[in-house]
Every structure is written in C-alpha cells, then in structure tokens.
Amino acid sequence: DEIVAYAEEGLEDPFWRYYLRHRNDQGVLYDLYQRHPEFQMLAKNPQVLNTLTGVLGEDIFLYENSLVYKPSGRANAVPWHQDFLSRPDEPMKYNAWITLDPVTEANGTLKVIPGSHRQGYLPWKRIKGETHHDRVLEEYVKEEDAVYVEMAAGDALIFDARLLHSSDECHSDDPRRAYRISYQGFD
C-alpha cells in the first residue's frame, strides 16, 4: 500500500536514473526487486525456482520484475499480448505472477488462452505511449477460448511468456495487485 501510494503521489523516485521508470498511470511499478528488498523474498521463492529449473535449467536469472495493479478511476484494461513478443530472438522466458490480493473476475484477474504459447510469437502491433504497447493483432486472438485465472492471495501462476493473456477493465474497490517476475536461463 505504501509503495503504491508513494508512486501515485508522484513523489521523487531516488532510483529513476538506474531502473525503469514507474508507470503508475497504468498500474505498473518496475524493478521492485531492486528498489524494495521485501520483494526479493518473493522472487527467490524456492517453489517457484524449483519449478522453473525443469524448463530453464539450474542457472536461472531474474530478467524483469514489476508490481502490476488496477489503478482506481483510470483506464486499466490490459490488451491481449505475449510478453517480450518484440524480442523473439532472445532466450525463452517464463513469468511468475504472484498475487498479493485475492484476484477474481470481478477485480480484474488475468485472462489466458490455454495452449496459445504453442503457436509461438504471433503477429503484433505497437501502440505508442502505453505500458502494454506491444499487442497481438486481434484476428489472432480466439477470445471464446479465454479463461479467467482466479487466485487467492499468495498463489503463484507460472507461465511461458508466449501465453496469450490480458485483463478486463475493472473499477472494483477490491485491490488487485500481483508481483510479476520474468526469469530466463543462462543456457
């Protein structure tokens, strides 16, 4: 709550020269692992890391991390996308989406299309100025196959970065915050 409130007030960020700038206007606070030590524990969760060794090998590193939330009173839908789709030649990445609050369809949980990662990266477009600026072209999204991933606080969803995912516009009074960590193997 304190971290989000500080970002929402637009107060000085002492780390702005070293890490990605927060996008609190769109509900994304970047590099919390580096800025706030309490998030290091979540990123180093042994269950998450043990799961990832099966697909990434023993040598795993943290590629990117952010707190994602639904800012109240603002447009907060996230369009269909695949993470890192503008960088298809980079090594494969997996995400851990760890919920800090219960997330439901009513407060804007993730929507995913199961199995969509098997298609590889899909054709996309860029919308400048938005946090989720790289989006899959609508004709490649089978919305009828989408499922909502409702989770309790503290649950972790681990998924291939190529999984199609989004979230609906939401104006619930219930908070919806999750810590998103992307991992990559050294091999």
mmCIF file of C-alpha atoms in Angstrom:
data_model
loop_
_atom_site.group_PDB
_atom_site.id
_atom_site.type_symbol
_atom_site.label_atom_id
_atom_site.label_comp_id
_atom_site.label_asym_id
_atom_site.label_seq_id
_atom_site.Cartn_x
_atom_site.Cartn_y
_atom_site.Cartn_z
ATOM 1 C CA ASP A 1 0.000 0.000 0.000
ATOM 2 C CA GLU A 2 2.804 2.407 0.924
ATOM 3 C CA ILE A 3 4.760 1.730 -2.269
ATOM 4 C CA VAL A 4 1.726 2.273 -4.492
ATOM 5 C CA ALA A 5 0.671 5.387 -2.534
ATOM 6 C CA TYR A 6 4.163 6.882 -2.886
ATOM 7 C CA ALA A 7 4.167 6.237 -6.646
ATOM 8 C CA GLU A 8 0.628 7.567 -7.023
ATOM 9 C CA GLU A 9 1.624 10.843 -5.334
ATOM 10 C CA GLY A 10 4.328 11.342 -7.948
ATOM 11 C CA LEU A 11 6.998 11.940 -5.334
ATOM 12 C CA GLU A 12 10.660 11.822 -6.298
ATOM 13 C CA ASP A 13 11.963 8.389 -7.220
ATOM 14 C CA PRO A 14 15.572 8.191 -5.987
ATOM 15 C CA PHE A 15 16.240 5.312 -8.398
ATOM 16 C CA TRP A 16 14.909 6.865 -11.621
ATOM 17 C CA ARG A 17 18.386 7.027 -13.183
ATOM 18 C CA TYR A 18 19.112 3.357 -12.565
ATOM 19 C CA TYR A 19 15.901 1.447 -13.162
ATOM 20 C CA LEU A 20 12.835 1.586 -15.378
ATOM 21 C CA ARG A 21 10.512 4.471 -14.580
ATOM 22 C CA HIS A 22 7.268 3.513 -12.908
ATOM 23 C CA ARG A 23 4.060 3.760 -14.927
ATOM 24 C CA ASN A 24 1.645 4.339 -12.053
ATOM 25 C CA ASP A 25 -0.736 5.926 -14.571
ATOM 26 C CA GLN A 26 -1.148 2.417 -15.978
ATOM 27 C CA GLY A 27 -0.640 0.370 -12.829
ATOM 28 C CA VAL A 28 2.942 -0.835 -13.300
ATOM 29 C CA LEU A 29 5.763 -0.221 -10.835
ATOM 30 C CA TYR A 30 9.037 -1.567 -12.217
ATOM 31 C CA ASP A 31 12.103 -3.124 -10.613
ATOM 32 C CA LEU A 32 10.701 -3.656 -7.135
ATOM 33 C CA TYR A 33 13.291 -6.382 -6.507
ATOM 34 C CA GLN A 34 15.984 -3.722 -6.783
ATOM 35 C CA ARG A 35 14.084 -0.877 -5.086
ATOM 36 C CA HIS A 36 12.358 -2.679 -2.207
ATOM 37 C CA PRO A 37 14.136 -5.617 -0.539
ATOM 38 C CA GLU A 38 10.877 -7.121 0.696
ATOM 39 C CA PHE A 39 10.162 -8.212 -2.899
ATOM 40 C CA GLN A 40 13.416 -10.185 -3.144
ATOM 41 C CA MET A 41 11.915 -12.911 -0.965
ATOM 42 C CA LEU A 42 9.057 -13.399 -3.449
ATOM 43 C CA ALA A 43 11.384 -13.539 -6.456
ATOM 44 C CA LYS A 44 13.583 -16.125 -4.701
ATOM 45 C CA ASN A 45 10.667 -18.347 -3.666
ATOM 46 C CA PRO A 46 12.079 -21.910 -3.650
ATOM 47 C CA GLN A 47 8.866 -23.465 -5.020
ATOM 48 C CA VAL A 48 8.877 -21.058 -7.981
ATOM 49 C CA LEU A 49 12.585 -21.532 -8.669
ATOM 50 C CA ASN A 50 12.378 -25.326 -8.344
ATOM 51 C CA THR A 51 9.518 -25.380 -10.824
ATOM 52 C CA LEU A 52 11.467 -23.234 -13.277
ATOM 53 C CA THR A 53 14.591 -25.418 -13.183
ATOM 54 C CA GLY A 54 12.597 -28.042 -15.085
ATOM 55 C CA VAL A 55 12.329 -25.764 -18.122
ATOM 56 C CA LEU A 56 15.202 -23.290 -17.722
ATOM 57 C CA GLY A 57 17.902 -25.445 -16.133
ATOM 58 C CA GLU A 58 19.781 -24.858 -12.892
ATOM 59 C CA ASP A 59 21.180 -21.442 -13.832
ATOM 60 C CA ILE A 60 18.268 -19.013 -13.707
ATOM 61 C CA PHE A 61 18.368 -15.251 -13.566
ATOM 62 C CA LEU A 62 15.763 -12.592 -12.959
ATOM 63 C CA TYR A 63 15.126 -10.815 -16.254
ATOM 64 C CA GLU A 64 12.459 -8.285 -15.291
ATOM 65 C CA ASN A 65 10.063 -7.628 -12.410
ATOM 66 C CA SER A 66 7.157 -5.341 -11.625
ATOM 67 C CA LEU A 67 4.157 -4.813 -9.410
ATOM 68 C CA VAL A 68 1.005 -4.751 -11.521
ATOM 69 C CA TYR A 69 -2.246 -3.368 -10.178
ATOM 70 C CA LYS A 70 -5.515 -1.842 -11.325
ATOM 71 C CA PRO A 71 -5.369 1.913 -10.692
ATOM 72 C CA SER A 72 -8.702 3.221 -9.472
ATOM 73 C CA GLY A 73 -10.602 5.655 -11.648
ATOM 74 C CA ARG A 74 -8.432 5.141 -14.732
ATOM 75 C CA ALA A 75 -8.500 3.051 -17.862
ATOM 76 C CA ASN A 76 -6.909 -0.147 -16.622
ATOM 77 C CA ALA A 77 -7.688 -2.890 -19.127
ATOM 78 C CA VAL A 78 -4.663 -4.769 -20.441
ATOM 79 C CA PRO A 79 -4.956 -5.839 -24.097
ATOM 80 C CA TRP A 80 -4.149 -9.295 -25.394
ATOM 81 C CA HIS A 81 -0.415 -9.713 -25.592
ATOM 82 C CA GLN A 82 2.512 -12.058 -25.245
ATOM 83 C CA ASP A 83 5.366 -10.873 -23.076
ATOM 84 C CA PHE A 84 8.521 -9.904 -24.953
ATOM 85 C CA LEU A 85 6.934 -10.518 -28.366
ATOM 86 C CA SER A 86 9.043 -7.722 -29.861
ATOM 87 C CA ARG A 87 12.164 -9.684 -28.876
ATOM 88 C CA PRO A 88 11.592 -13.130 -30.408
ATOM 89 C CA ASP A 89 15.300 -13.858 -30.833
ATOM 90 C CA GLU A 90 16.055 -13.594 -27.129
ATOM 91 C CA PRO A 91 16.171 -16.740 -24.976
ATOM 92 C CA MET A 92 12.840 -18.104 -23.744
ATOM 93 C CA LYS A 93 11.395 -16.548 -20.609
ATOM 94 C CA TYR A 94 8.868 -17.675 -18.040
ATOM 95 C CA ASN A 95 6.787 -15.490 -15.751
ATOM 96 C CA ALA A 96 5.725 -15.990 -12.179
ATOM 97 C CA TRP A 97 2.619 -13.955 -11.369
ATOM 98 C CA ILE A 98 2.343 -13.928 -7.556
ATOM 99 C CA THR A 99 -0.848 -12.444 -6.175
ATOM 100 C CA LEU A 100 -0.713 -10.086 -3.215
ATOM 101 C CA ASP A 101 -4.511 -9.871 -3.013
ATOM 102 C CA PRO A 102 -7.244 -12.311 -3.953
ATOM 103 C CA VAL A 103 -7.837 -11.855 -7.696
ATOM 104 C CA THR A 104 -11.165 -12.624 -9.295
ATOM 105 C CA GLU A 105 -13.015 -11.864 -12.480
ATOM 106 C CA ALA A 106 -14.718 -9.010 -10.586
ATOM 107 C CA ASN A 107 -11.460 -7.239 -9.673
ATOM 108 C CA GLY A 108 -9.602 -7.802 -12.934
ATOM 109 C CA THR A 109 -7.741 -11.091 -12.785
ATOM 110 C CA LEU A 110 -5.746 -12.429 -15.721
ATOM 111 C CA LYS A 111 -7.485 -13.931 -18.716
ATOM 112 C CA VAL A 112 -5.437 -16.509 -20.601
ATOM 113 C CA ILE A 113 -5.881 -18.670 -23.662
ATOM 114 C CA PRO A 114 -4.616 -22.092 -22.606
ATOM 115 C CA GLY A 115 -2.159 -23.651 -25.049
ATOM 116 C CA SER A 116 -1.679 -20.445 -27.034
ATOM 117 C CA HIS A 117 2.053 -20.428 -26.249
ATOM 118 C CA ARG A 118 2.458 -23.398 -28.614
ATOM 119 C CA GLN A 119 1.791 -21.089 -31.571
ATOM 120 C CA GLY A 120 4.995 -19.152 -30.890
ATOM 121 C CA TYR A 121 5.014 -15.399 -31.116
ATOM 122 C CA LEU A 122 2.056 -14.076 -33.102
ATOM 123 C CA PRO A 123 1.829 -11.022 -35.410
ATOM 124 C CA TRP A 124 1.568 -7.823 -33.402
ATOM 125 C CA LYS A 125 1.318 -4.047 -33.464
ATOM 126 C CA ARG A 126 2.670 -1.267 -31.261
ATOM 127 C CA ILE A 127 0.566 1.463 -29.639
ATOM 128 C CA LYS A 128 2.989 4.174 -28.536
ATOM 129 C CA GLY A 129 2.721 5.685 -25.072
ATOM 130 C CA GLU A 130 1.039 2.754 -23.373
ATOM 131 C CA THR A 131 2.610 0.320 -20.934
ATOM 132 C CA HIS A 132 1.362 -2.694 -22.857
ATOM 133 C CA HIS A 133 2.224 -1.082 -26.155
ATOM 134 C CA ASP A 134 3.007 -4.345 -27.998
ATOM 135 C CA ARG A 135 -0.247 -6.200 -28.659
ATOM 136 C CA VAL A 136 -1.206 -9.276 -30.612
ATOM 137 C CA LEU A 137 -3.337 -8.490 -33.661
ATOM 138 C CA GLU A 138 -6.985 -9.077 -32.764
ATOM 139 C CA GLU A 139 -7.589 -11.576 -35.582
ATOM 140 C CA TYR A 140 -5.149 -13.990 -33.906
ATOM 141 C CA VAL A 141 -6.976 -13.968 -30.558
ATOM 142 C CA LYS A 142 -9.700 -16.584 -30.012
ATOM 143 C CA GLU A 143 -11.474 -14.794 -27.183
ATOM 144 C CA GLU A 144 -14.006 -17.634 -26.881
ATOM 145 C CA ASP A 145 -11.168 -19.885 -25.617
ATOM 146 C CA ALA A 146 -10.191 -17.474 -22.825
ATOM 147 C CA VAL A 147 -10.415 -18.473 -19.180
ATOM 148 C CA TYR A 148 -10.179 -16.303 -16.082
ATOM 149 C CA VAL A 149 -7.446 -17.318 -13.634
ATOM 150 C CA GLU A 150 -8.854 -16.601 -10.201
ATOM 151 C CA MET A 151 -6.314 -16.899 -7.401
ATOM 152 C CA ALA A 152 -6.025 -16.485 -3.638
ATOM 153 C CA ALA A 153 -3.521 -14.057 -2.140
ATOM 154 C CA GLY A 154 -0.091 -15.675 -2.213
ATOM 155 C CA ASP A 155 -0.807 -18.012 -5.133
ATOM 156 C CA ALA A 156 1.694 -18.150 -7.982
ATOM 157 C CA LEU A 157 0.910 -18.745 -11.629
ATOM 158 C CA ILE A 158 3.951 -19.722 -13.690
ATOM 159 C CA PHE A 159 3.609 -19.429 -17.443
ATOM 160 C CA ASP A 160 5.518 -19.325 -20.697
ATOM 161 C CA ALA A 161 5.970 -15.690 -21.792
ATOM 162 C CA ARG A 162 4.326 -16.573 -25.131
ATOM 163 C CA LEU A 163 0.993 -17.401 -23.435
ATOM 164 C CA LEU A 164 -1.682 -15.001 -24.680
ATOM 165 C CA HIS A 165 -3.002 -13.064 -21.704
ATOM 166 C CA SER A 166 -4.924 -9.896 -20.859
ATOM 167 C CA SER A 167 -7.220 -8.475 -18.209
ATOM 168 C CA ASP A 168 -10.536 -6.658 -18.353
ATOM 169 C CA GLU A 169 -11.318 -3.080 -17.390
ATOM 170 C CA CYS A 170 -12.124 -3.058 -13.693
ATOM 171 C CA HIS A 171 -13.359 -0.464 -11.215
ATOM 172 C CA SER A 172 -13.762 -2.636 -8.145
ATOM 173 C CA ASP A 173 -12.988 -1.289 -4.688
ATOM 174 C CA ASP A 174 -11.150 -4.556 -4.022
ATOM 175 C CA PRO A 175 -7.427 -4.196 -4.704
ATOM 176 C CA ARG A 176 -5.857 -6.329 -7.405
ATOM 177 C CA ARG A 177 -2.096 -6.419 -7.027
ATOM 178 C CA ALA A 178 0.360 -9.019 -8.235
ATOM 179 C CA TYR A 179 4.121 -9.218 -8.382
ATOM 180 C CA ARG A 180 5.260 -10.261 -11.853
ATOM 181 C CA ILE A 181 8.734 -11.732 -12.258
ATOM 182 C CA SER A 182 10.251 -12.856 -15.548
ATOM 183 C CA TYR A 183 13.034 -15.431 -15.472
ATOM 184 C CA GLN A 184 15.449 -16.647 -18.101
ATOM 185 C CA GLY A 185 18.046 -19.409 -18.131
ATOM 186 C CA PHE A 186 21.724 -18.815 -18.827
ATOM 187 C CA ASP A 187 21.893 -21.740 -21.283
#
